[in-house]
């Protein structure tokens, strides 16, 4: 039976734009879709289970086989992101003491969208928390594309700026690809430059940067000692931001990878063969328990608003995967929120530090 599912980008960089029943233009290879309130079946919120900080580096290897546990281990993205930020803080301090250089990240925001402004503000706070300098340009909604390109050019030439990020979405009168391609590949800390994606796809080549959300997904697997080599992996969604680079990263880790998308026939059957599932489709609770192989590991990138009268906001956030069902079948799973989301900004900070080290040949 052919799938009629709609797929979209659901990376945390797009999450800030999720408002129930609001149409949102996303950075995705698939067309933009409506994020709907889910009025039918939905899963209860996940139980809040956390791993102690002291155990994060000594977690047992989680084997993607039949689980003997009644409940899956929670892959705590908040905890891992906090650990990574602490590591970055130490490296930034070491670099400053050794050569007097502080990494710098520039963010360009066009328009007055409150959600985008909130996300940029969070990036600024994250930079400050680890000692990275932040540069910010705020332009009005009616700014011209040439104005944006001029600021990008200035940041490209500024030696104190090591990473450049253009907050999306841009106003409709701007060509998104022209703007993104104008960012110097050496400062493309978002990892979206075609040369970076091309190098990611080629054996024997290394990208300067990997897109932050898929990089965070793989980092979670590594930090929890989850074996990837030789495993069957399914990526649900094929956006340029998450799905496609996630599949390429898994392939680099020697997994056998399949991509489920809006034209895939029998997506449930294909997904049920996976030892590792990365879901980045943007459809609330789409992946039910019947889709999941016992003992599989699940990385849920989706963050979707569903109607919830008990919430002060009138809605709550859930993933692509029905957490209540999946947690009884999988061996490990990321919660939503608190899983992949915190990793995206942590990887952005990591990429910025890497850019500064590379520029100054600092080991």
Short mmCIF file of C-alpha atoms in Angstrom, two decimals:
data_model
loop_
_atom_site.label_atom_id
_atom_site.label_comp_id
_atom_site.label_asym_id
_atom_site.label_seq_id
_atom_site.Cartn_x
_atom_site.Cartn_y
_atom_site.Cartn_z
CA UNK A 1 0.00 0.00 0.00
CA UNK A 2 1.57 3.28 -1.06
CA UNK A 3 2.04 5.87 1.63
CA UNK A 4 0.13 9.14 1.43
CA UNK A 5 2.14 10.72 4.25
CA UNK A 6 3.42 14.29 3.99
CA UNK A 7 7.03 14.78 4.99
CA UNK A 8 8.73 17.97 6.04
CA UNK A 9 11.82 19.28 7.78
CA UNK A 10 11.50 19.06 11.56
CA UNK A 11 14.98 20.01 12.68
CA UNK A 12 15.20 22.07 15.84
CA UNK A 13 16.27 25.03 13.72
CA UNK A 14 12.75 24.92 12.30
CA UNK A 15 11.04 24.05 15.58
CA UNK A 16 10.79 27.65 16.70
CA UNK A 17 8.49 28.24 13.77
CA UNK A 18 5.99 25.55 14.81
CA UNK A 19 2.67 27.05 15.82
CA UNK A 20 -0.47 24.92 15.69
CA UNK A 21 -2.41 25.42 12.45
CA UNK A 22 0.14 27.91 11.12
CA UNK A 23 1.65 27.46 7.67
CA UNK A 24 5.44 27.52 7.85
CA UNK A 25 8.04 27.66 5.07
CA UNK A 26 10.82 25.24 5.92
CA UNK A 27 14.37 24.56 4.73
CA UNK A 28 13.57 21.21 3.16
CA UNK A 29 13.87 19.36 -0.08
CA UNK A 30 10.22 18.50 0.29
CA UNK A 31 7.46 21.07 -0.09
CA UNK A 32 6.22 23.00 2.92
CA UNK A 33 3.18 21.50 4.61
CA UNK A 34 0.74 22.51 7.27
CA UNK A 35 1.56 21.52 10.81
CA UNK A 36 -1.78 20.28 12.07
CA UNK A 37 -3.26 19.97 15.46
CA UNK A 38 -3.73 16.28 16.04
CA UNK A 39 -7.37 15.75 16.84
CA UNK A 40 -7.40 11.98 16.70
CA UNK A 41 -5.33 9.36 18.49
CA UNK A 42 -2.29 10.66 20.31
CA UNK A 43 0.14 9.26 22.84
CA UNK A 44 0.53 10.47 26.44
CA UNK A 45 3.60 12.48 27.30
CA UNK A 46 6.75 10.52 28.04
CA UNK A 47 7.78 9.79 31.62
CA UNK A 48 10.65 12.05 32.71
CA UNK A 49 13.56 9.71 33.24
CA UNK A 50 17.11 10.96 33.41
CA UNK A 51 20.59 9.46 33.43
CA UNK A 52 22.97 10.74 36.08
CA UNK A 53 25.89 12.80 34.81
CA UNK A 54 28.42 10.42 36.36
CA UNK A 55 27.08 7.53 34.34
CA UNK A 56 27.11 9.17 30.91
CA UNK A 57 30.63 8.08 29.97
CA UNK A 58 30.20 4.55 31.30
CA UNK A 59 26.82 3.65 29.88
CA UNK A 60 26.66 0.03 28.69
CA UNK A 61 26.61 -0.74 25.00
CA UNK A 62 23.01 -0.92 23.90
CA UNK A 63 22.52 -3.75 21.46
CA UNK A 64 19.77 -3.39 18.88
CA UNK A 65 18.28 -6.78 19.59
CA UNK A 66 15.28 -8.07 21.52
CA UNK A 67 15.07 -6.10 24.76
CA UNK A 68 14.57 -7.83 28.10
CA UNK A 69 13.61 -4.53 29.72
CA UNK A 70 10.01 -3.42 30.02
CA UNK A 71 10.97 0.21 29.36
CA UNK A 72 13.53 1.59 26.92
CA UNK A 73 16.54 3.48 28.20
CA UNK A 74 16.06 7.23 27.78
CA UNK A 75 18.72 8.91 25.64
CA UNK A 76 18.94 12.21 27.48
CA UNK A 77 19.87 14.95 25.01
CA UNK A 78 19.82 17.65 27.68
CA UNK A 79 22.45 15.83 29.71
CA UNK A 80 24.71 15.12 26.73
CA UNK A 81 24.39 18.68 25.42
CA UNK A 82 25.35 20.02 28.85
CA UNK A 83 28.42 17.79 28.89
CA UNK A 84 29.41 18.95 25.39
CA UNK A 85 29.01 22.61 26.35
CA UNK A 86 31.31 22.04 29.32
CA UNK A 87 33.90 20.46 27.01
CA UNK A 88 33.60 23.40 24.60
CA UNK A 89 33.99 25.89 27.45
CA UNK A 90 37.24 24.25 28.46
CA UNK A 91 38.57 24.27 24.88
CA UNK A 92 37.59 27.90 24.28
CA UNK A 93 39.44 28.87 27.47
CA UNK A 94 42.50 26.84 26.48
CA UNK A 95 42.57 28.46 23.03
CA UNK A 96 42.24 31.95 24.46
CA UNK A 97 45.05 31.34 26.96
CA UNK A 98 47.34 29.75 24.37
CA UNK A 99 47.00 32.07 21.35
CA UNK A 100 44.68 34.86 22.47
CA UNK A 101 41.89 33.93 20.05
CA UNK A 102 38.21 33.61 20.98
CA UNK A 103 35.87 31.85 18.51
CA UNK A 104 33.16 34.08 17.04
CA UNK A 105 29.71 33.26 15.65
CA UNK A 106 27.69 35.73 13.56
CA UNK A 107 23.93 35.39 13.16
CA UNK A 108 21.85 37.31 10.63
CA UNK A 109 18.15 37.71 11.36
CA UNK A 110 15.79 39.24 8.80
CA UNK A 111 12.30 40.27 9.85
CA UNK A 112 10.49 40.44 13.16
CA UNK A 113 9.24 36.88 13.64
CA UNK A 114 9.07 36.31 17.38
CA UNK A 115 9.91 32.62 17.07
CA UNK A 116 13.02 33.27 14.99
CA UNK A 117 14.06 36.06 17.35
CA UNK A 118 13.69 33.68 20.30
CA UNK A 119 15.87 31.08 18.62
CA UNK A 120 18.56 33.66 17.80
CA UNK A 121 18.42 34.84 21.42
CA UNK A 122 18.94 31.26 22.60
CA UNK A 123 21.97 30.93 20.33
CA UNK A 124 23.41 34.12 21.76
CA UNK A 125 22.94 32.86 25.31
CA UNK A 126 24.53 29.53 24.39
CA UNK A 127 27.55 31.33 22.93
CA UNK A 128 27.95 33.41 26.07
CA UNK A 129 27.70 30.31 28.26
CA UNK A 130 30.76 28.72 26.64
CA UNK A 131 32.80 31.87 26.02
CA UNK A 132 32.18 32.22 22.26
CA UNK A 133 31.75 35.78 20.98
CA UNK A 134 28.44 36.42 19.26
CA UNK A 135 27.76 38.94 16.51
CA UNK A 136 24.22 39.75 15.49
CA UNK A 137 22.66 41.63 12.59
CA UNK A 138 18.93 42.39 12.68
CA UNK A 139 17.38 43.57 9.44
CA UNK A 140 13.76 44.61 8.77
CA UNK A 141 11.35 42.42 6.85
CA UNK A 142 11.62 44.68 3.79
CA UNK A 143 15.42 44.53 3.66
CA UNK A 144 16.82 43.66 0.24
CA UNK A 145 18.66 40.48 -0.60
CA UNK A 146 21.67 42.62 -1.48
CA UNK A 147 21.73 44.00 2.06
CA UNK A 148 21.86 40.48 3.47
CA UNK A 149 24.58 39.49 1.00
CA UNK A 150 26.59 42.59 1.98
CA UNK A 151 26.52 41.58 5.66
CA UNK A 152 27.51 38.03 4.76
CA UNK A 153 30.41 39.39 2.71
CA UNK A 154 31.53 41.55 5.63
CA UNK A 155 31.44 38.59 8.01
CA UNK A 156 33.26 36.42 5.46
CA UNK A 157 36.09 38.98 5.53
CA UNK A 158 36.08 39.51 9.31
CA UNK A 159 38.86 37.45 10.96
CA UNK A 160 37.11 37.63 14.35
CA UNK A 161 34.10 35.77 12.91
CA UNK A 162 34.66 32.03 12.47
CA UNK A 163 31.09 30.92 11.84
CA UNK A 164 28.13 32.51 10.03
CA UNK A 165 24.51 31.48 10.39
CA UNK A 166 21.57 32.96 8.49
CA UNK A 167 18.35 32.43 10.43
CA UNK A 168 15.64 30.89 8.28
CA UNK A 169 13.04 31.33 6.97
CA UNK A 170 13.95 34.41 4.98
CA UNK A 171 11.28 36.77 3.60
CA UNK A 172 9.62 35.50 0.44
CA UNK A 173 11.26 38.09 -1.81
CA UNK A 174 14.71 36.64 -1.09
CA UNK A 175 16.36 33.66 -2.78
CA UNK A 176 17.29 31.39 0.10
CA UNK A 177 19.83 29.39 -1.87
CA UNK A 178 21.64 32.48 -3.11
CA UNK A 179 21.97 33.72 0.45
CA UNK A 180 23.14 30.40 1.92
CA UNK A 181 25.63 29.82 -0.88
CA UNK A 182 27.16 33.24 -0.22
CA UNK A 183 28.47 32.08 3.16
CA UNK A 184 32.14 31.12 2.94
CA UNK A 185 32.51 27.35 3.12
CA UNK A 186 35.15 27.83 5.83
CA UNK A 187 32.51 29.59 7.97
CA UNK A 188 29.49 27.45 7.02
CA UNK A 189 28.92 26.16 10.56
CA UNK A 190 25.35 25.16 9.63
CA UNK A 191 26.89 22.69 7.16
CA UNK A 192 24.46 23.51 4.33
CA UNK A 193 26.92 24.61 1.63
CA UNK A 194 26.70 22.26 -1.39
CA UNK A 195 30.42 21.55 -1.16
CA UNK A 196 30.06 20.42 2.45
CA UNK A 197 27.11 18.15 1.61
CA UNK A 198 28.94 16.87 -1.47
CA UNK A 199 32.01 15.98 0.55
CA UNK A 200 29.82 14.28 3.12
CA UNK A 201 28.41 12.07 0.36
CA UNK A 202 31.79 11.07 -1.09
CA UNK A 203 34.00 8.30 0.22
CA UNK A 204 37.49 9.52 0.96
CA UNK A 205 36.36 13.13 1.37
CA UNK A 206 35.69 15.02 4.58
CA UNK A 207 33.25 17.94 4.89
CA UNK A 208 34.47 20.98 6.76
CA UNK A 209 31.21 20.93 8.71
CA UNK A 210 28.30 18.53 9.20
CA UNK A 211 24.74 19.89 9.60
CA UNK A 212 24.06 20.34 13.28
CA UNK A 213 20.91 18.28 13.87
CA UNK A 214 22.04 15.05 12.14
CA UNK A 215 25.48 15.48 13.70
CA UNK A 216 23.74 15.65 17.08
CA UNK A 217 21.81 12.45 16.33
CA UNK A 218 25.01 10.51 15.64
CA UNK A 219 26.73 12.07 18.65
CA UNK A 220 23.93 10.79 20.89
CA UNK A 221 24.46 7.28 19.57
CA UNK A 222 28.21 7.57 20.20
CA UNK A 223 27.83 8.99 23.70
CA UNK A 224 25.52 6.16 24.68
CA UNK A 225 27.89 3.56 23.24
CA UNK A 226 25.31 2.40 20.71
CA UNK A 227 26.93 0.36 17.96
CA UNK A 228 26.17 1.51 14.40
CA UNK A 229 28.55 -0.57 12.30
CA UNK A 230 26.80 -3.37 10.44
CA UNK A 231 23.35 -2.39 11.71
CA UNK A 232 20.26 -1.82 9.61
CA UNK A 233 19.22 1.81 9.86
CA UNK A 234 16.11 3.55 8.58
CA UNK A 235 15.87 7.30 8.24
CA UNK A 236 12.31 8.59 7.96
CA UNK A 237 12.36 11.83 5.96
CA UNK A 238 14.74 13.08 3.28
CA UNK A 239 15.10 16.82 3.90
CA UNK A 240 18.37 18.55 3.10
CA UNK A 241 18.66 19.60 6.73
CA UNK A 242 18.14 16.31 8.57
CA UNK A 243 17.09 13.24 6.61
CA UNK A 244 19.62 13.24 3.77
CA UNK A 245 22.71 14.13 5.84
CA UNK A 246 21.63 11.73 8.60
CA UNK A 247 21.49 8.89 6.06
CA UNK A 248 24.93 9.85 4.75
CA UNK A 249 26.38 9.93 8.26
CA UNK A 250 24.96 6.51 9.10
CA UNK A 251 26.41 5.15 5.87
CA UNK A 252 29.81 6.58 6.85
CA UNK A 253 29.46 4.62 10.10
CA UNK A 254 29.04 1.42 8.05
CA UNK A 255 25.32 0.99 8.66
CA UNK A 256 23.09 -0.38 5.92
CA UNK A 257 20.74 2.52 5.34
CA UNK A 258 17.24 2.86 3.90
CA UNK A 259 15.36 6.14 3.58
CA UNK A 260 11.60 6.22 4.04
CA UNK A 261 9.85 9.14 2.37
CA UNK A 262 6.46 10.27 1.09
CA UNK A 263 6.59 7.92 -1.92
CA UNK A 264 7.83 4.84 -0.07
CA UNK A 265 5.61 1.79 -0.35
CA UNK A 266 4.91 -0.06 2.92
CA UNK A 267 6.95 2.28 5.14
CA UNK A 268 5.83 0.38 8.24
CA UNK A 269 7.27 -2.91 6.99
CA UNK A 270 10.56 -1.31 5.96
CA UNK A 271 10.92 0.55 9.26
CA UNK A 272 10.21 -2.63 11.22
CA UNK A 273 13.45 -4.14 9.87
CA UNK A 274 15.59 -1.39 11.39
CA UNK A 275 17.98 -1.75 14.31
CA UNK A 276 18.28 2.06 14.38
CA UNK A 277 15.52 4.50 13.44
CA UNK A 278 16.03 8.24 12.93
CA UNK A 279 12.69 9.89 12.35
CA UNK A 280 12.63 13.42 10.93
CA UNK A 281 9.30 13.70 9.19
CA UNK A 282 7.29 16.23 11.20
CA UNK A 283 4.11 14.22 11.75
CA UNK A 284 2.99 13.69 15.32
CA UNK A 285 3.02 10.09 16.60
CA UNK A 286 3.22 8.69 13.07
CA UNK A 287 5.57 5.86 14.04
CA UNK A 288 3.50 3.51 16.16
CA UNK A 289 4.65 0.50 18.13
CA UNK A 290 3.81 -1.80 15.23
CA UNK A 291 6.50 -0.09 13.15
CA UNK A 292 9.26 -0.94 15.60
CA UNK A 293 11.45 -4.01 15.83
CA UNK A 294 11.94 -5.23 19.41
CA UNK A 295 15.19 -3.81 20.76
CA UNK A 296 15.56 -1.09 18.14
CA UNK A 297 17.15 2.24 19.01
CA UNK A 298 15.06 5.32 18.18
CA UNK A 299 16.26 8.87 17.60
CA UNK A 300 13.17 11.08 17.29
CA UNK A 301 13.95 14.43 15.66
CA UNK A 302 10.32 15.46 15.23
CA UNK A 303 8.81 18.18 17.38
CA UNK A 304 5.13 18.60 16.65
CA UNK A 305 2.36 20.56 18.40
CA UNK A 306 -0.75 18.59 19.35
CA UNK A 307 -3.89 19.96 20.92
CA UNK A 308 -3.87 19.71 24.71
CA UNK A 309 -6.56 21.57 26.65
CA UNK A 310 -4.71 20.93 29.92
CA UNK A 311 -1.67 22.90 28.73
CA UNK A 312 -1.54 26.66 29.36
CA UNK A 313 -0.54 27.08 25.71
CA UNK A 314 -3.38 24.90 24.48
CA UNK A 315 -0.99 22.39 22.97
CA UNK A 316 2.00 20.24 23.85
CA UNK A 317 4.97 19.01 21.85
CA UNK A 318 5.41 15.40 20.80
CA UNK A 319 7.72 13.59 18.43
CA UNK A 320 7.18 11.61 15.24
CA UNK A 321 7.25 8.43 17.33
CA UNK A 322 4.51 7.40 19.74
CA UNK A 323 6.66 7.44 22.87
CA UNK A 324 4.39 5.39 25.12
CA UNK A 325 4.23 2.50 22.66
CA UNK A 326 7.83 2.71 21.46
CA UNK A 327 9.35 2.84 24.94
CA UNK A 328 7.91 -0.62 25.65
CA UNK A 329 9.51 -2.13 22.53
CA UNK A 330 12.72 -0.23 21.82
CA UNK A 331 15.93 -0.67 23.79
CA UNK A 332 16.66 3.09 23.80
CA UNK A 333 14.80 6.20 22.71
CA UNK A 334 15.12 9.99 22.76
CA UNK A 335 12.29 11.88 24.49
CA UNK A 336 10.53 14.88 22.98
CA UNK A 337 11.28 17.47 24.12
CA UNK A 338 14.70 16.95 25.69
CA UNK A 339 16.26 14.59 23.18
CA UNK A 340 17.66 15.83 19.87
CA UNK A 341 16.65 19.48 20.34
CA UNK A 342 19.34 20.49 22.86
CA UNK A 343 21.98 18.79 20.70
CA UNK A 344 21.48 21.10 17.72
CA UNK A 345 22.79 24.24 19.41
CA UNK A 346 25.54 22.19 21.11
CA UNK A 347 26.70 21.02 17.67
CA UNK A 348 26.53 24.60 16.35
CA UNK A 349 28.89 25.67 19.14
CA UNK A 350 31.11 22.69 18.40
CA UNK A 351 31.28 23.58 14.70
CA UNK A 352 32.15 27.18 15.55
CA UNK A 353 34.99 26.05 17.80
CA UNK A 354 36.22 23.72 15.06
CA UNK A 355 36.16 26.59 12.55
CA UNK A 356 38.27 28.78 14.84
CA UNK A 357 40.76 25.98 15.50
CA UNK A 358 41.10 25.25 11.80
CA UNK A 359 41.58 28.91 10.91
CA UNK A 360 44.38 29.33 13.44
CA UNK A 361 45.81 25.82 13.07
CA UNK A 362 45.23 25.22 16.77
CA UNK A 363 45.24 21.62 17.95
#
